[in-house]
mmCIF file of C-alpha atoms in Angstrom:
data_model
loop_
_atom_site.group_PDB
_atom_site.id
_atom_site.type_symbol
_atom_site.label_atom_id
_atom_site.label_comp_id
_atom_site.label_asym_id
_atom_site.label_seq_id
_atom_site.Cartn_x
_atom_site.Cartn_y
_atom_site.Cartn_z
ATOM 1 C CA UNK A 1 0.000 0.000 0.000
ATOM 2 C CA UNK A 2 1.414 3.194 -1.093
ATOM 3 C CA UNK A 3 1.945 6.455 1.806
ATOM 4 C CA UNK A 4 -0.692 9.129 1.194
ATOM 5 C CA UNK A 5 -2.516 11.730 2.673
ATOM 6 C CA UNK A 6 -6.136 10.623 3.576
ATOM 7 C CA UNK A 7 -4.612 6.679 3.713
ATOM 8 C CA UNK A 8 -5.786 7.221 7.493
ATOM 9 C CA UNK A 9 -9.291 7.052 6.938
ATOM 10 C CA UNK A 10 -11.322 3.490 7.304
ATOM 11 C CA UNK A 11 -14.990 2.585 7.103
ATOM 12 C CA UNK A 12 -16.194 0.993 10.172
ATOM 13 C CA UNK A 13 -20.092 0.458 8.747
ATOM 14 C CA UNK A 14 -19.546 -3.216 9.137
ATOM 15 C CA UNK A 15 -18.143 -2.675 12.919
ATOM 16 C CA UNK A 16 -21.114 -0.497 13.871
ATOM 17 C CA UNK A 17 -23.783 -2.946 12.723
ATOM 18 C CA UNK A 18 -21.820 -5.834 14.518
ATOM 19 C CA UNK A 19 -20.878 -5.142 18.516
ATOM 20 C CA UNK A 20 -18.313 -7.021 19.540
ATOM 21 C CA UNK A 21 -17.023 -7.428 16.239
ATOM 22 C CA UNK A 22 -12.469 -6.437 15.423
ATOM 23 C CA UNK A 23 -10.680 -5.898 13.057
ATOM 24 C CA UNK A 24 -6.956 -5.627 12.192
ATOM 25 C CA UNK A 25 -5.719 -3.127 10.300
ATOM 26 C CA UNK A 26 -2.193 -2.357 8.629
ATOM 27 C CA UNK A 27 -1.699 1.369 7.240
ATOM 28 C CA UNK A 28 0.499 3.274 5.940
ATOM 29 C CA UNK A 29 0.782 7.177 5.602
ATOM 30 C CA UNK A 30 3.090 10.478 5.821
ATOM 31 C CA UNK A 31 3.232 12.327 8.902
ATOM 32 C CA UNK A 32 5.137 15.226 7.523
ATOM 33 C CA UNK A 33 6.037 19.139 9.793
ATOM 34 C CA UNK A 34 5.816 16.621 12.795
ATOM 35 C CA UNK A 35 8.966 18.094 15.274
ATOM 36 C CA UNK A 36 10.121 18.743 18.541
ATOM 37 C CA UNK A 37 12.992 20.664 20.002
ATOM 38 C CA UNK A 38 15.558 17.862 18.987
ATOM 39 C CA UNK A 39 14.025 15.971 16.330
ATOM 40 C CA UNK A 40 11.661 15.316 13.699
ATOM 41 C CA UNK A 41 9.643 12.745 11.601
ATOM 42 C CA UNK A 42 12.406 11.884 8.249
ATOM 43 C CA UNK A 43 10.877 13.178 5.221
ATOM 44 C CA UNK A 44 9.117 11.329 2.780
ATOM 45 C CA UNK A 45 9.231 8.366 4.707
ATOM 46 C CA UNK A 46 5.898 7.031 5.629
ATOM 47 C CA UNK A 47 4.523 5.962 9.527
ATOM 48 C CA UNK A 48 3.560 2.705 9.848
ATOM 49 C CA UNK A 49 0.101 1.892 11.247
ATOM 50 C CA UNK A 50 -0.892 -1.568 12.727
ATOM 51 C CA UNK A 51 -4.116 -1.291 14.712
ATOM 52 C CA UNK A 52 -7.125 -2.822 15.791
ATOM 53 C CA UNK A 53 -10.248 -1.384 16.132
ATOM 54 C CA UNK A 54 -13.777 -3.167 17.997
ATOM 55 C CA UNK A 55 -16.909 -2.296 17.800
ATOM 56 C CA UNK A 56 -18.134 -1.206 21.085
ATOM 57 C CA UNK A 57 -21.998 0.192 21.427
ATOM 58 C CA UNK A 58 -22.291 3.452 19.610
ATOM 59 C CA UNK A 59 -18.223 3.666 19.180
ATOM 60 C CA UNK A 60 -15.178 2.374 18.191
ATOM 61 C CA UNK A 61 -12.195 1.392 19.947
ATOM 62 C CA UNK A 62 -8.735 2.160 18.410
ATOM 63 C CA UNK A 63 -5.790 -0.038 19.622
ATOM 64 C CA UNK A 64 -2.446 -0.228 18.170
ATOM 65 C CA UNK A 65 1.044 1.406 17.412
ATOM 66 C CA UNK A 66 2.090 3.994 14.770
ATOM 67 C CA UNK A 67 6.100 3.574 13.739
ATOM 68 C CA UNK A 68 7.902 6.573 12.410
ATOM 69 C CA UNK A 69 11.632 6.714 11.419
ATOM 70 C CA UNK A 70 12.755 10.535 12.615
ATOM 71 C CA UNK A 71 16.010 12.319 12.826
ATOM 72 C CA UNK A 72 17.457 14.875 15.480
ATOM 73 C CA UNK A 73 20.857 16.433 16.560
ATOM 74 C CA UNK A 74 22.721 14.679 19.691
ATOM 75 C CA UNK A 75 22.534 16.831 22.380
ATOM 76 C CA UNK A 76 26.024 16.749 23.464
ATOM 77 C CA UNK A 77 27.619 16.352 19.613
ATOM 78 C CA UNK A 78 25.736 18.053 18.032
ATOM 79 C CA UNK A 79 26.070 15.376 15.381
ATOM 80 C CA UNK A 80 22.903 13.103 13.737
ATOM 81 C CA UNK A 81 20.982 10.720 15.299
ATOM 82 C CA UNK A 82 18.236 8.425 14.004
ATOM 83 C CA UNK A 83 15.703 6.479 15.098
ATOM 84 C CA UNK A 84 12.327 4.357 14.838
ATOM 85 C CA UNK A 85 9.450 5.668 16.866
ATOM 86 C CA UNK A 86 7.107 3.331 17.936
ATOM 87 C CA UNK A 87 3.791 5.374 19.584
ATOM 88 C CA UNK A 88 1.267 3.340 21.115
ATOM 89 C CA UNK A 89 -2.539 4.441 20.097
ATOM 90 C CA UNK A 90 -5.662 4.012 22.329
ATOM 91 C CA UNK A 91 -8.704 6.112 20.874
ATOM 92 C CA UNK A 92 -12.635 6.004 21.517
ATOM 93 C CA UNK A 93 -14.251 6.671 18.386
ATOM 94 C CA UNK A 94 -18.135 8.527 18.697
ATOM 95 C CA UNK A 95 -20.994 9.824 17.157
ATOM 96 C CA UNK A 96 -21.481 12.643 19.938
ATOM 97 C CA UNK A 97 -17.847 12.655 21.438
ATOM 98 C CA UNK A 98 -16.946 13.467 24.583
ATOM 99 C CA UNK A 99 -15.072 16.879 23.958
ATOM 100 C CA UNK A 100 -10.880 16.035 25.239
ATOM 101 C CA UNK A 101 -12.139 12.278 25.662
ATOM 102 C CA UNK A 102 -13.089 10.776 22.574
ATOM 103 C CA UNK A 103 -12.830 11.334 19.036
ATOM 104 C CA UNK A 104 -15.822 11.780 16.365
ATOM 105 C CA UNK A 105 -17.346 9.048 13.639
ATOM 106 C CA UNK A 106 -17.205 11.070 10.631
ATOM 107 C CA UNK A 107 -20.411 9.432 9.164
ATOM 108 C CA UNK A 108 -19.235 5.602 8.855
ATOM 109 C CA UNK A 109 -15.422 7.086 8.942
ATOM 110 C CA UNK A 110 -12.577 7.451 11.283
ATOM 111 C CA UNK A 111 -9.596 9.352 10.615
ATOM 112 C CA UNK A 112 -6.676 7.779 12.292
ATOM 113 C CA UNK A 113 -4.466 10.596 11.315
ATOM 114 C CA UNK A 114 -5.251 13.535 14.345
ATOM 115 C CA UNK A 115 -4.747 10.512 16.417
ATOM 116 C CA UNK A 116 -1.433 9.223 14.862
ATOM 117 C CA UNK A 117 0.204 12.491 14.573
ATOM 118 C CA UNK A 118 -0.637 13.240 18.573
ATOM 119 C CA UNK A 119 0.808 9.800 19.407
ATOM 120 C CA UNK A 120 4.044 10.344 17.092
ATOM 121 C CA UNK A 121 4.147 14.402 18.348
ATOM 122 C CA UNK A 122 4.273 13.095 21.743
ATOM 123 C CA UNK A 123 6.967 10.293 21.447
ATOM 124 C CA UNK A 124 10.110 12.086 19.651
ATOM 125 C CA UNK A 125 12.771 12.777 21.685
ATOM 126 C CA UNK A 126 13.019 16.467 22.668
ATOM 127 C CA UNK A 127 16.811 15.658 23.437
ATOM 128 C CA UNK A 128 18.211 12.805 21.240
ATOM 129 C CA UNK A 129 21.946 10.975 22.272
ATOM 130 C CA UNK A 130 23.839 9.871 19.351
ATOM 131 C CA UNK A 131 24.686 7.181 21.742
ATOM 132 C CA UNK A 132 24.514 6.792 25.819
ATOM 133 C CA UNK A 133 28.570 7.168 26.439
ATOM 134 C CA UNK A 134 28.823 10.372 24.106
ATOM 135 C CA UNK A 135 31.478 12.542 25.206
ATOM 136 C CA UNK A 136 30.164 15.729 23.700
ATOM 137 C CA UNK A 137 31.983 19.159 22.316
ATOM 138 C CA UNK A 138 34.783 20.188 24.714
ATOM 139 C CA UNK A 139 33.350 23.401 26.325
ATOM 140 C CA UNK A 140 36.980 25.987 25.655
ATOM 141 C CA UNK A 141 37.920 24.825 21.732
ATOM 142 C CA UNK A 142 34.641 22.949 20.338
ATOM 143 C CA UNK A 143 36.371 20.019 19.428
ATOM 144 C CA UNK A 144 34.380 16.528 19.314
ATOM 145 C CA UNK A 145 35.687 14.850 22.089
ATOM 146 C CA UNK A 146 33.783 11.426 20.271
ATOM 147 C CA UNK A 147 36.342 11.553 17.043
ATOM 148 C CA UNK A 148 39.790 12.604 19.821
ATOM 149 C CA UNK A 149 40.828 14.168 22.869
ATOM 150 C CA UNK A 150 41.668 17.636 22.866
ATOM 151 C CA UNK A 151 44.192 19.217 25.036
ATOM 152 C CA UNK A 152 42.125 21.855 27.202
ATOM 153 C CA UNK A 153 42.279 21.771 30.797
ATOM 154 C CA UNK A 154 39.553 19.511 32.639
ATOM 155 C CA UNK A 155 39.570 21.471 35.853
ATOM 156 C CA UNK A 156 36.332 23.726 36.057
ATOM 157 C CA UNK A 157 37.350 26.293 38.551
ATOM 158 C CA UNK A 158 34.778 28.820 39.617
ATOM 159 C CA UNK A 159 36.182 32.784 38.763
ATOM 160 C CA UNK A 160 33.869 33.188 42.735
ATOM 161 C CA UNK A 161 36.570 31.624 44.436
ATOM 162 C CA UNK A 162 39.537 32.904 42.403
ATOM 163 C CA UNK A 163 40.585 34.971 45.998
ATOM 164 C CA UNK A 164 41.398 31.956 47.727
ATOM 165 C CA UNK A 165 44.465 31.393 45.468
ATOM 166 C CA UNK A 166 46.571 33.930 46.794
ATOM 167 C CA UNK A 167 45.699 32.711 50.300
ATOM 168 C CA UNK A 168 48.519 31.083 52.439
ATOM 169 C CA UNK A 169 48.060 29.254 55.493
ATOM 170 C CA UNK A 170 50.910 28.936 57.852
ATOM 171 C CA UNK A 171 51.594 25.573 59.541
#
C-alpha cells in the first residue's frame, strides 16, 4: 500500500452494525512538519500503522502502534541521530464525542491521522543521544571529544573563588 494523505481514513459500517465485532488493520501514511525541540519525523518516509479497532456500542475502539523513522541532533555532539518511533494508540471513536475524551465518527469514517500524529508528536525525543557514552563538544575549543581528545584543561574552577588562590596558610 502506497503512503498518502487521507490513507488514514477506514470505514467501520460493518463494525457499527456488529458489537463485539475487530478488526486488524495495517496502514500506511506520511506524517510530515511533525517536530520537537531535537528531532523530527524523516521526510518522505511514511509511519507505519498496525491497529485494531472493535466495535463497542455506539463507538469504536482504536488499539495499536504507529512507527515513524525521525532524525534529530545529539545533544552533546551536536552530530545526527536516528531512530524508529514506535507510539502506542488508544482512541474512543463517537458519534457525539466526549469533547478532550473521545474522538468523532465522521459518518461511517474514522480518521486515524489527528490521532497518529498526537501519538508520534508526543513520542520524539526532545533531546536525542547519538549514543549513551557520548562525550560531547569540549566546552573551551569545540572540538568533538567522540572523534579525539583535545588538550584543554579539565579542571572547572569557579572565577567566585579565584581569591582563595593567593591565600597562604601557615603551619
Amino acid at each position: 500500500m502506497g503512503a498518502s494523505r487521507g490513507a488514514l481514513r477506514l470505514g467501520v459500517a460493518d463494525l457499527l452494525r456488529h458489537p463485539g465485532r475487530r478488526r486488524d488493520e495495517t496502514l500506511e501514511a506520511l506524517l510530515e512538519d511533525l517536530r520537537v525541540l531535537g528531532s523530527e519525523v524523516a521526510r518522505r518516509q511514511p509511519a507505519h500503522l498496525e491497529v485494531r479497532l472493535e466495535s463497542v456500542n455506539e463507538a469504536v475502539v482504536v488499539r495499536g502502534t504507529a512507527s515513524v523513522p525521525w532524525v534529530g541532533e545529539c545533544r552533546r555532539c551536536l552530530g545526527p541521530v536516528t531512530g524508529t518511533l514506535s507510539a502506542p494508540i488508544l482512541e474512543i471513536y463517537e458519534t457525539h464525542p466526549t469533547e478532550g475524551e473521545t474522538q468523532p465518527l465522521q459518518g461511517e469514517l474514522i480518521d486515524l491521522e489527528p490521532v497518529a500524529r498526537e501519538a508520534v508528536l508526543l513520542g520524539l525525543p526532545l533531546a536525542p543521544l547519538c549514543r549513551d557514552d557520548c562525550a560531547g563538544l569540549c566546552p573551551r575549543c569545540g572540538a568533538d571529544r567522540n572523534q579525539s581528545p583535545c588538550d584543554c584543561s579539565t579542571d572547572v574552577v569557579d572565577a567566585r573563588w579565584s581569591a582563595l588562590d593567593d591565600l597562604r596558610l601557615d603551619d
